[in-house]
XYZ file of C-alpha atoms in Angstrom:
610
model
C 27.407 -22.734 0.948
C 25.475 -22.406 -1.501
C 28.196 -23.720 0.958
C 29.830 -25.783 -1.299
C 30.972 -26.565 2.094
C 30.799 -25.380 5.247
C 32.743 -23.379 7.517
C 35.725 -21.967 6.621
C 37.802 -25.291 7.970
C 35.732 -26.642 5.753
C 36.487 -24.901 2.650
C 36.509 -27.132 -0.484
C 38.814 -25.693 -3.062
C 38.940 -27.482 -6.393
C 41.304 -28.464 -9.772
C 40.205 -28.179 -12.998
C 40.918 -31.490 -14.307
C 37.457 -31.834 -16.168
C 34.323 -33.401 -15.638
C 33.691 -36.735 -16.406
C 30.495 -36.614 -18.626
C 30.064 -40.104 -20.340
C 29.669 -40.367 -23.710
C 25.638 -40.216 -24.057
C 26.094 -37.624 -21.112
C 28.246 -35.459 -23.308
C 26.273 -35.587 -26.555
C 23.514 -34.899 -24.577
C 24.622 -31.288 -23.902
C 24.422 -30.153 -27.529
C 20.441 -31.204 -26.921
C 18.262 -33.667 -26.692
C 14.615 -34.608 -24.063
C 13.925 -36.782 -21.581
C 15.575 -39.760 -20.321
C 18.871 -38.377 -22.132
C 18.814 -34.622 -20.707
C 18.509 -36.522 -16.915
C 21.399 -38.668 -17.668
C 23.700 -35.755 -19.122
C 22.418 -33.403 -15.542
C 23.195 -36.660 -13.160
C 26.653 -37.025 -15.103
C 27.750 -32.840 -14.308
C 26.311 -33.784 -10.749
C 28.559 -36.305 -10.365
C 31.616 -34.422 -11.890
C 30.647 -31.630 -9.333
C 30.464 -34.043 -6.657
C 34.181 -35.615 -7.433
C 35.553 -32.909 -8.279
C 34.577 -30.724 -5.123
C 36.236 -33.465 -3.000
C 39.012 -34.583 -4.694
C 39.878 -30.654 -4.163
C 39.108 -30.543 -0.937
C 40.021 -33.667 0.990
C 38.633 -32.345 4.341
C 35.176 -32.041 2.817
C 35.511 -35.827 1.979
C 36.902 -36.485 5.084
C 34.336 -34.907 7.160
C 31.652 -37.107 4.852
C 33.274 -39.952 5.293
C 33.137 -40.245 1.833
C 34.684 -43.175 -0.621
C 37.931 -42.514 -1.939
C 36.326 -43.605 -5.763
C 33.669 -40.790 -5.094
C 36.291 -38.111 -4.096
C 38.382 -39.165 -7.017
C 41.549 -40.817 -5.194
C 43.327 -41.318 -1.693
C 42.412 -38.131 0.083
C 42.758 -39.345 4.031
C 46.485 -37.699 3.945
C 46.050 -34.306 1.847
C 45.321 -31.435 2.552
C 43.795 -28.465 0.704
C 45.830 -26.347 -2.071
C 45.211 -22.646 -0.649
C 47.426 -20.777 -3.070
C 46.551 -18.292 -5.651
C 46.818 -20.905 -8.485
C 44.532 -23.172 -6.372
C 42.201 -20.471 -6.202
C 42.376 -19.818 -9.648
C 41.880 -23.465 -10.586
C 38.892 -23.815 -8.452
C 36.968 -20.588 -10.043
C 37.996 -22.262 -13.918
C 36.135 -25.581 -12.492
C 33.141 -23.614 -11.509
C 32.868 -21.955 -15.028
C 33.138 -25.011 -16.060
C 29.691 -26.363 -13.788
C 27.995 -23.173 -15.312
C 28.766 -23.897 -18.648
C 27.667 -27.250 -18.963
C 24.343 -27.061 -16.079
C 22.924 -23.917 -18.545
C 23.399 -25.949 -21.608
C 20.895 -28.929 -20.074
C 17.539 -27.125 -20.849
C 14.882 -27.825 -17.870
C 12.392 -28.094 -20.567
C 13.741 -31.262 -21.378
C 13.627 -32.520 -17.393
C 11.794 -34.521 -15.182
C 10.309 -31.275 -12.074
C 12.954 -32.891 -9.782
C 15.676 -32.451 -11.885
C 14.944 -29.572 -12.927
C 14.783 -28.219 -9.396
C 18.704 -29.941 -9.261
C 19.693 -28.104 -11.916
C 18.330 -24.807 -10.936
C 20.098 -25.271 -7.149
C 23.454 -26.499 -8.702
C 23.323 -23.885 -11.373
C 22.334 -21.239 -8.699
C 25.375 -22.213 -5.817
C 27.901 -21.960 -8.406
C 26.751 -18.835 -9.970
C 26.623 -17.108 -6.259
C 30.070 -18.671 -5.589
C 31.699 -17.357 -7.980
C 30.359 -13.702 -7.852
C 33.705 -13.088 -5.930
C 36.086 -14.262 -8.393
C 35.604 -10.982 -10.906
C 37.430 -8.770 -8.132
C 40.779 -10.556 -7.661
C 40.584 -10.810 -4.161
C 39.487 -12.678 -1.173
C 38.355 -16.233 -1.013
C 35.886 -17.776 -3.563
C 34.896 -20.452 -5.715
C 33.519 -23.182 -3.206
C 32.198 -20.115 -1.112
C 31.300 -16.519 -0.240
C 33.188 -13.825 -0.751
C 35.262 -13.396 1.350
C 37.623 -10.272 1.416
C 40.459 -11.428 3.585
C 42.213 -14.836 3.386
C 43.438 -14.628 7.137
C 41.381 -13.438 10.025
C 40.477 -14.541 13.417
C 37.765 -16.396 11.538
C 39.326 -17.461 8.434
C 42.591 -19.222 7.419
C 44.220 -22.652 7.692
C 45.692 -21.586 10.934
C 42.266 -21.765 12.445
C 40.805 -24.313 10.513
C 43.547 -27.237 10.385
C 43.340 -27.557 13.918
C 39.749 -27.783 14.451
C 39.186 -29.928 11.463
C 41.827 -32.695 12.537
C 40.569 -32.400 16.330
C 36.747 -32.554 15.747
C 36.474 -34.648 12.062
C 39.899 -36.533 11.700
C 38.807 -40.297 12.120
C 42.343 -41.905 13.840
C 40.742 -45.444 14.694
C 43.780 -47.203 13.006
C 47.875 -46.831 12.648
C 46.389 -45.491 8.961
C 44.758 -42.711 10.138
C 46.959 -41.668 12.961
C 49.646 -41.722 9.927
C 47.625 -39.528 7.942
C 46.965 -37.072 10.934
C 50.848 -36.915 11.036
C 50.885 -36.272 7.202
C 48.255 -33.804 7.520
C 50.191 -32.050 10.254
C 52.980 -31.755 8.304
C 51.090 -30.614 5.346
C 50.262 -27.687 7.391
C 52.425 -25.584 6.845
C 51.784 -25.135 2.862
C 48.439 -23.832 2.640
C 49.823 -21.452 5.845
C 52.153 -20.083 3.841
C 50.094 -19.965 0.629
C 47.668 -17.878 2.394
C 50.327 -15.633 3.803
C 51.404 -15.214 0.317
C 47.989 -14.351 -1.183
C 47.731 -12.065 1.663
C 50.805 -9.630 0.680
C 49.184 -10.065 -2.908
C 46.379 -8.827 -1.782
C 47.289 -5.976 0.407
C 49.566 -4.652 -3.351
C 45.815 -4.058 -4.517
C 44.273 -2.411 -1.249
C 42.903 -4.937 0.646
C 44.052 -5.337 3.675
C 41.825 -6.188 6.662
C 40.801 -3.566 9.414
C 43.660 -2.708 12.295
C 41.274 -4.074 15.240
C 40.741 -7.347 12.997
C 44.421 -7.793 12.301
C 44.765 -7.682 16.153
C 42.197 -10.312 16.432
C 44.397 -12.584 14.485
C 47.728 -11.745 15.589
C 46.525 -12.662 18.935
C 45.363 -16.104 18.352
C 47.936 -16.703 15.910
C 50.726 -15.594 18.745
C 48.773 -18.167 21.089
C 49.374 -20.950 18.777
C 53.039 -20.104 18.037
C 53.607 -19.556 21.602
C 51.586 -22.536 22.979
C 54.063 -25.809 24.301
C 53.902 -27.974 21.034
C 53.185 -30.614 23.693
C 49.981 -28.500 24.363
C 48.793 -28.043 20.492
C 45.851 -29.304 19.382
C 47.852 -31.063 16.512
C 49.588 -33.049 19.376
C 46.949 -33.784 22.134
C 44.071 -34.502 19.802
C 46.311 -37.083 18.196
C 47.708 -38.445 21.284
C 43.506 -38.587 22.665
C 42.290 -39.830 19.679
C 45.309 -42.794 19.532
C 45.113 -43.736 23.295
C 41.268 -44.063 22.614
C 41.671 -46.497 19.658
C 44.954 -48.240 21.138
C 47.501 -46.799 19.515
C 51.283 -46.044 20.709
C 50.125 -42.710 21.870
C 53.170 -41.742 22.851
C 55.262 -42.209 20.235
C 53.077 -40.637 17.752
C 52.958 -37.432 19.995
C 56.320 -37.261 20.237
C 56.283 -37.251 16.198
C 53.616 -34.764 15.725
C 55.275 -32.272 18.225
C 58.193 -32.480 15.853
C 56.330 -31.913 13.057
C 54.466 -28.990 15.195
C 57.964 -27.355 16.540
C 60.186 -27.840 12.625
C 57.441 -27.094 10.376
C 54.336 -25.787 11.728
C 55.606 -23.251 14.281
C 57.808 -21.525 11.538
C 54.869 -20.870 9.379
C 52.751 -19.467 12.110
C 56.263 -17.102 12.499
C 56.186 -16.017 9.224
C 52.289 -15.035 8.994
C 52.616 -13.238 12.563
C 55.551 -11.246 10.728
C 53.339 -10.234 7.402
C 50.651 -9.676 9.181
C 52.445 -7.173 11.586
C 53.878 -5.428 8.870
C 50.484 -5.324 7.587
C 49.360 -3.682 10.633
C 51.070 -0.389 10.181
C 49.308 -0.026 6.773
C 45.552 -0.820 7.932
C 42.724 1.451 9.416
C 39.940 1.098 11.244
C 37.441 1.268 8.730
C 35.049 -1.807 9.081
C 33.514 -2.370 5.961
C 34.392 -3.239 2.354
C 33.255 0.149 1.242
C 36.627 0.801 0.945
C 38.076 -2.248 -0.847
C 38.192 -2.030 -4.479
C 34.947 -2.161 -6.109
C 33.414 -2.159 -2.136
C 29.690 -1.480 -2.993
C 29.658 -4.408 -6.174
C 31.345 -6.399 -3.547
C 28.829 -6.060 -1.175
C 26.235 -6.753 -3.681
C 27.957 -9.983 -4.490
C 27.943 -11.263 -1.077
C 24.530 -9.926 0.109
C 23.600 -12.061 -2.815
C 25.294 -15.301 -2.024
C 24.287 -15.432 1.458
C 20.312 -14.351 0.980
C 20.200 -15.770 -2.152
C 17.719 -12.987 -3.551
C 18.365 -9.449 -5.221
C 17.297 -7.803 -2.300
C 19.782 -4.227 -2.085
C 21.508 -3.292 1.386
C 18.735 -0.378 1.356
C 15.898 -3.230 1.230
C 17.612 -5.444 4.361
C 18.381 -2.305 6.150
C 14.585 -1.742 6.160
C 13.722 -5.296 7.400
C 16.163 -5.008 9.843
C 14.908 -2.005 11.348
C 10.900 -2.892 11.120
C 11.310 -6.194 12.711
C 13.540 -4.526 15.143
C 10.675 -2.345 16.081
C 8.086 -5.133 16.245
C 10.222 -7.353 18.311
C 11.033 -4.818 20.767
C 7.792 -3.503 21.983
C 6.955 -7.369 22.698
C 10.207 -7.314 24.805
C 9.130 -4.447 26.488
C 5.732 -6.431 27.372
C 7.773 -9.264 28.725
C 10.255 -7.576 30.642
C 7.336 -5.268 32.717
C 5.740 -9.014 33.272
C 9.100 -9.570 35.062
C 9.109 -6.200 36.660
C 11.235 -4.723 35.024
C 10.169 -1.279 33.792
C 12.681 1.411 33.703
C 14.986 1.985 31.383
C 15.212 0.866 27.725
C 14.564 -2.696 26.419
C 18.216 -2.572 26.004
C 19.302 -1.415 29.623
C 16.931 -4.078 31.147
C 17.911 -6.782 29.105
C 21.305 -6.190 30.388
C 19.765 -6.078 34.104
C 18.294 -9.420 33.646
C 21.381 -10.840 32.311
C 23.109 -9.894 35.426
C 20.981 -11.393 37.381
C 22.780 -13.871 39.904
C 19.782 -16.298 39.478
C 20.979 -16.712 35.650
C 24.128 -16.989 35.892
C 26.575 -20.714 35.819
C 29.703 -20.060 37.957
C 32.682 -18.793 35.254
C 34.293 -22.423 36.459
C 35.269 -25.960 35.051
C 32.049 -26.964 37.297
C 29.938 -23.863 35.566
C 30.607 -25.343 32.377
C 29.772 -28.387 32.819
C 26.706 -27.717 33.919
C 26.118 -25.289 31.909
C 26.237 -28.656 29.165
C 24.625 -30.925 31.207
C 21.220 -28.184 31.068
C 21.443 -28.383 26.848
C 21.486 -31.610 27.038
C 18.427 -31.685 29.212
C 16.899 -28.787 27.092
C 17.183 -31.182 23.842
C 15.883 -34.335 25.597
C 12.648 -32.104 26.199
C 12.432 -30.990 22.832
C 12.642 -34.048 21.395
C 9.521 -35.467 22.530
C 7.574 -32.738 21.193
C 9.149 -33.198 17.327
C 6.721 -35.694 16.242
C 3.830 -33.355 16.524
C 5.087 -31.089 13.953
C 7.671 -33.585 12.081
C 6.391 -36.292 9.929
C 10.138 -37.324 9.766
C 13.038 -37.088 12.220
C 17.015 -37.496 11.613
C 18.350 -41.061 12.707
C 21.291 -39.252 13.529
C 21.926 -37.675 16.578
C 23.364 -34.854 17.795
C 26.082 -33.877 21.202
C 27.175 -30.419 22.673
C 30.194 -29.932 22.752
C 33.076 -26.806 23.672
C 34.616 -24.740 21.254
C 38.367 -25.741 21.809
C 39.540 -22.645 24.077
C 42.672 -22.060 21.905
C 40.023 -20.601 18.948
C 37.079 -19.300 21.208
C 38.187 -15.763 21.410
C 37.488 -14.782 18.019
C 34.995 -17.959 17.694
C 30.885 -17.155 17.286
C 28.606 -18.337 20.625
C 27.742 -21.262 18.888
C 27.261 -23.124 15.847
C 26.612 -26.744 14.059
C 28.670 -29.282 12.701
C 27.145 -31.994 10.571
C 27.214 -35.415 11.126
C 29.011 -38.183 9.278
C 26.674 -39.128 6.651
C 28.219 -43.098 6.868
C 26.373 -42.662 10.432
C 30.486 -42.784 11.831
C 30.122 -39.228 13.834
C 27.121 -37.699 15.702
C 26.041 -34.304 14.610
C 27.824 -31.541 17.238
C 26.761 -28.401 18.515
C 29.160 -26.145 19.732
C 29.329 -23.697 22.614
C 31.537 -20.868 23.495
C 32.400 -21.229 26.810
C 35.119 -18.844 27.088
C 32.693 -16.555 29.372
C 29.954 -18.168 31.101
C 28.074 -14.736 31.747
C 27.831 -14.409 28.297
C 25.319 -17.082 28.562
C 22.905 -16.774 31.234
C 20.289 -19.299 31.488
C 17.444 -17.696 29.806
C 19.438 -17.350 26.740
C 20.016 -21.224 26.326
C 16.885 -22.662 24.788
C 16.814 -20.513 22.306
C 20.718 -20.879 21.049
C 19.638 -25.062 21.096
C 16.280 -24.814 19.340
C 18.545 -23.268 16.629
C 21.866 -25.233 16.484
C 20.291 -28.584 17.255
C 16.247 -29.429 16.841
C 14.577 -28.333 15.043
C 17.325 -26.108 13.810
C 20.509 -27.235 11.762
C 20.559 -30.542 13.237
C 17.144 -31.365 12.134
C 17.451 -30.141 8.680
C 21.207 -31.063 7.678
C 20.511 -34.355 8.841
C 17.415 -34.944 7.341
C 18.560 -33.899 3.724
C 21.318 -35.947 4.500
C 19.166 -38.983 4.947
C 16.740 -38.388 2.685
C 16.107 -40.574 -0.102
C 16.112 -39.689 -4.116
C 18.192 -36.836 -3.569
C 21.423 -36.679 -5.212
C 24.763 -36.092 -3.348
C 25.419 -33.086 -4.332
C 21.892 -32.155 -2.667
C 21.621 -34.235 0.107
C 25.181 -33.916 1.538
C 27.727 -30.846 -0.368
C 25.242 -28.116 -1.186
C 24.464 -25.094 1.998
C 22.474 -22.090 1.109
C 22.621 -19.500 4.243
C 18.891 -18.212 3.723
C 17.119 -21.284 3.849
C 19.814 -23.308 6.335
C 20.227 -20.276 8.965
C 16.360 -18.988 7.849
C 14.665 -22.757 8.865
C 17.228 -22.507 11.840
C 15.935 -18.915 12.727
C 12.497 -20.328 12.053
C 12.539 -23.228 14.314
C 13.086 -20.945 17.201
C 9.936 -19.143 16.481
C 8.443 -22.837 16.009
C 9.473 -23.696 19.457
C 7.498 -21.002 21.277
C 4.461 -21.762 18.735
C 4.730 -25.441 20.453
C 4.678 -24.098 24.052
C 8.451 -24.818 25.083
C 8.564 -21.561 26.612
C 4.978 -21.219 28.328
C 6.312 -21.626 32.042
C 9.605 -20.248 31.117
C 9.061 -16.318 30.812
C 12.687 -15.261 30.893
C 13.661 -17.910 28.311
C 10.891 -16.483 26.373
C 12.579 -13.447 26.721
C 15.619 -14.554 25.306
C 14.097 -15.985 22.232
C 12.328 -12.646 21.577
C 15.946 -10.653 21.983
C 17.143 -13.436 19.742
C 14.960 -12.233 17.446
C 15.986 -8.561 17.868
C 19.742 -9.725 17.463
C 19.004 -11.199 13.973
C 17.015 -8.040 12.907
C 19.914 -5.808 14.382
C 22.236 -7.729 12.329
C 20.556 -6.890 8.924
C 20.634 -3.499 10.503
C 24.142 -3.352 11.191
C 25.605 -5.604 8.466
C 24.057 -3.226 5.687
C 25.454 -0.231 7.932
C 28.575 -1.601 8.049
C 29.468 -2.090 4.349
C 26.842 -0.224 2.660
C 26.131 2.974 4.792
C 30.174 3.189 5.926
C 29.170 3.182 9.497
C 31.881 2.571 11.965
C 32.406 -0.179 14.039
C 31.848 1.375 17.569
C 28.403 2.601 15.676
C 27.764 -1.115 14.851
C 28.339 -1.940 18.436
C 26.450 0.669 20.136
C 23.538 0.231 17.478
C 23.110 -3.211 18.681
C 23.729 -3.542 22.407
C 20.608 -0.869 22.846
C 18.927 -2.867 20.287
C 19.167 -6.472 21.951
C 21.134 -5.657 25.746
C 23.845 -8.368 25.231
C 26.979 -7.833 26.888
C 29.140 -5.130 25.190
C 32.127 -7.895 24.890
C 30.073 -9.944 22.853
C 28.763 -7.386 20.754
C 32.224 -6.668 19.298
C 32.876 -10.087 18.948
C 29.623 -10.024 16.351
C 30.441 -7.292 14.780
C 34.599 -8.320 14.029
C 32.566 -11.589 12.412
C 30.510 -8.834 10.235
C 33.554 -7.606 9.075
C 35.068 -10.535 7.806
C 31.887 -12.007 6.422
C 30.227 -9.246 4.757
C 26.361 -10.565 3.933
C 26.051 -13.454 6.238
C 24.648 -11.634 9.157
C 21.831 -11.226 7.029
C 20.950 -14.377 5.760
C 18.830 -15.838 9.056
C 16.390 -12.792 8.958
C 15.977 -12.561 5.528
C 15.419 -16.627 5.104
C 13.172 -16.362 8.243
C 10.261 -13.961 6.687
C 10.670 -15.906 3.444
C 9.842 -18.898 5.163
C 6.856 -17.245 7.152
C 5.782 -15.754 3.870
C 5.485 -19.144 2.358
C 4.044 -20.997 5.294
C 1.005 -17.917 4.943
C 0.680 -18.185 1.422
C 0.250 -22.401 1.938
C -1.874 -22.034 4.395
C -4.000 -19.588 2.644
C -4.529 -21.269 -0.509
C -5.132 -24.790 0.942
C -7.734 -23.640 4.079
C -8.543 -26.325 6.187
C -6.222 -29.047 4.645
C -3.040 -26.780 5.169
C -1.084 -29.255 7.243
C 2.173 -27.903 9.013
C 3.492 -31.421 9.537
C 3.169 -31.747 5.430
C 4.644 -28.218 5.310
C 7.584 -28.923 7.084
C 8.441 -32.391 5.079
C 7.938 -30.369 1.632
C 10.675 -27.642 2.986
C 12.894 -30.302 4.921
C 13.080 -33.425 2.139
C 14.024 -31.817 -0.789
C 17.235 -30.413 0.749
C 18.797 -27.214 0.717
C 18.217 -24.875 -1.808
C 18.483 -21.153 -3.044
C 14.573 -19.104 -1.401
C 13.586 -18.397 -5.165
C 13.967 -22.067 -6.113
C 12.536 -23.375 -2.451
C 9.095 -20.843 -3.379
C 8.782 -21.867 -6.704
C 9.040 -26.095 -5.412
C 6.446 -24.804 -2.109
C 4.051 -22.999 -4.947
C 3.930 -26.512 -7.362
């Protein structure tokens, strides 16, 4: 996240049960040079590492990883989501800070001391929550509420076991079951934490609350024959062999006793809640709002940029953008009205438009695919390494895709075991019309988070921490921002002017967001101000607008992270290029940002300047 992980399905959480430093390792810390200070960083990297997943056995699930790295049997647990788990997981990451600050980078190798910086850096920003004794953090942002349409273990149990739970064996069909009826704990935990929470002020806007209630009413109300806990299991067993039957009929047992009666009792708090909340979007008016903000502007940009400095951005790459809209659009002609109104006539334009059908769709996916099969010919002019790994499309499960985002990435299995996946939300095919397409796959696939998770996934020297835990959301979402602008700067839009078009409102969108984000939680704007601000700014459908801005709410900072990682990136490509002339190489570029893994932008400019 600094993603410890990613996604909030993803979540790590993590005990404090130590780390295990060797004995030279642990001498090491009081001080001492060379070979010794890398030995006593690689042994707190490798207590991170263990640690993080023995806490969070989806995390080493979804990395396939070996139960000796994630410290014990993990294929059957599932996270600990209560306030003492919370609590336990902010001690461990004092514990990280304590020990990476007393290994002095004078005393390292530059690698290492770039590995200590970025491991010292995502735990500091993930725990910049923790002070305010609310919300989610730890292994991740802060997060003000523990349940929303985007965040809880009623969203992200289901996903995770449908889309990462290996069941290729009676052993992991078993653990699905187990997992299934581990369920209902973290559930309840966070329904707990929730009432806790709300004692102290926080409770979550009225219009997100009805976000939730609706999706978790769905789920309760849904045929436990028809649950994603049941048919994915039932899929995934018929597919490797398995009595598919039986083991359905088990899991919708487990789904109608256990699981069912904990969605009950988080529909109830939560509609108690309801009568309590407002419609104020922003966490302005949590305890300690404004620090709050601060803390999660910082975590997701990684920088010390204010909400008055991205509100700026926002607003002057909003301008910039625009008028080259405008230029586009009379190309098409189109010419009255504002960028915004004839954005929104071009998107109703029958010509763009997939049928809102189970045919629609799938062609709709059969035209990525196509889309990425073009682009990936034209890698190895600007890539001096590519991802063995690939990548599929694939549907956001329809029982999550109302409060869902348009799209996003999962990684692949590092073990090579699962492709990488991008996701769609198909839940309204006019929310996607055709000239809007490249531009979402540039981003989620190549050259965007496919290229670059999997790369620094595969890349060699790197420790695992690096190469396969760590997620910063200015330099992931920033490259993935950046390899859309890459894209036209490589011609994959030269006979396509209305797809160029939709990478240019792209653009706007991310620049809006900065603009809105920052109005949101900063400037106490309201959310039909947020909404109106940014369908004139980038003429997307009104529906998905408010979808956006619900996520801003939720997620205060993150909105912010691709524009802000995108300029840095630009900044540092100008400043290369400028100081090396005529050998400035962008292939070379691209390997020097992509190899070393993620990282925080100051650490990335300082390893681009050496």
């Amino acid at each position: 996240m600094t993603h410890l992980t990613r996604r909030n399905a993803l979540k790590g959480a993590a005990a404090l049960g130590g780390i295990a430093l060797g004995g030279a390792g642990l001498a090491c810390l009081s001080g001492c040079n060379g070979a010794g200070q890398s030995a006593a960083l690689t042994a707190v990297l490798d207590g991170m590492v263990t640690d993080m997943l023995k806490r969070s056995p989806e995390q080493a699930t979804s990395l396939a990883a070996s139960e000796q790295l994630a410290g014990g049997p993990f294929m059957a647990r599932v996270s600990d989501r209560s306030a003492a788990g919370v609590a336990a997981d902010n001690a461990l990451v004092s514990g990280w800070i304590e020990k990476l600050e007393a290994i002095k980078p004078d005393g390292l190798s530059p690698a290492d001391a770039i590995s200590r910086d970025v491991a010292l850096s995502a735990a500091k920003y993930s725990q910049a929550g923790h002070r305010f004794g609310y919300g989610d953090s730890g292994f991740g942002p802060p997060q003000p509420y523990v349940v929303s349409q985007l965040s809880g273990s009623y969203v992200g149990m289901p996903d995770f076991l449908d889309s990462q739970h290996p069941v290729d064996n009676q052993a992991g069909a078993d653990a699905w079951l187990a997992r299934v009826e581990g369920c209902p704990g973290p559930i309840a935990a966070e329904t707990e934490r929730v009432g806790a929470h709300a004692a102290k002020g926080v409770i979550p806007p009225n219009f997100i609350i009805d976000r939730a209630l609706g999706q978790l009413r769905g789920m309760a109300g849904l045929p436990a024959t028809e649950s994603v806990l049941v048919t994915g299991l039932a899929r995934k067993a018929g597919e490797a062999g398995l009595d598919a039957g039986t083991l359905g009929q088990v899991a919708t047992t487990l789904v109608n006793d256990k699981v069912v009666p904990a969605l009950r009792a988080q529909i109830e708090a939560l509609e108690a809640l309801r009568a309590q909340s407002t419609s104020d979007a922003g966490v302005w008016k949590l305890p300690e709002g404004d620090a709050y903000y601060g803390a999660g502007l910082g975590y997701w940009t990684t920088t010390a940029r204010s909400a008055d400095d991205v509100f700026r951005l926002g607003e002057t790459v909003l301008a910039e953008v625009q008028a080259e809209m405008d230029t586009g659009l009379k190309a098409l002609g189109l010419t009255s009205g504002s960028v915004g109104q004839r954005m929104q006539a071009l998107a109703r334009d029958p010509q763009y438009l997939y049928p809102n059908t189970d045919d629609g769709k799938a062609a709709l996916i059969a035209d990525l695919n196509i889309q990425m099969e073009a682009l990936a010919k034209r890698l190895p002019e600007v890539f001096g390494q590519l991802p063995r790994a690939p990548v599929e499309v694939k549907r956001i499960p329809p029982a999550t895709e109302a409060g869902a985002p348009g799209g996003y990435y999962q990684p692949p299995a590092p073990d090579g075991s699962r492709p990488g996946a991008y996701y769609i939300n198909l839940r309204d095919t006019a929310e996607w019309p055709k000239w809007s397409l490249p531009t979402l796959t540039y981003h989620e696939a190549s050259p965007g988070h496919h290229l670059q998770i999997a790369l620094a996934q595969e890349a060699e020297g790197l420790h695992y921490l690096r190469s396969k835990l760590l997620w910063f959301g200015a330099y992931g979402e920033g490259w993935a921002l950046y390899a859309e602008q890459l894209s036209d700067e490589i011609g994959m839009y030269a006979s396509d002017p209305a797809g160029r078009l939709g990478y240019l409102q792209s653009m706007a969108f991310r620049a809006a967001r900065c603009v809105v984000d920052t109005g949101l939680h900063a400037k106490r704007w309201s959310k039909e101000q947020a909404v109106d601000f940014m369908v004139e700014a980038t003429g997307d459908k009104r529906e998905s607008v408010v979808t956006e801005i619900e996520r801003y709410c939720v997620w205060p900072g993150q909105a912010t992270c691709y524009m802000v990682g995108k300029v840095d990136l630009l900044e540092a490509r100008d400043k290369a290029r400028a100081a090396l002339g005529e050998t400035f190489n962008l292939t070379g570029f691209h390997d020097q940002v992509l190899l070393q893994g993620a990282m925080p932008l100051d650490v990335l400019d300082r390893s681009l300047d050496a």
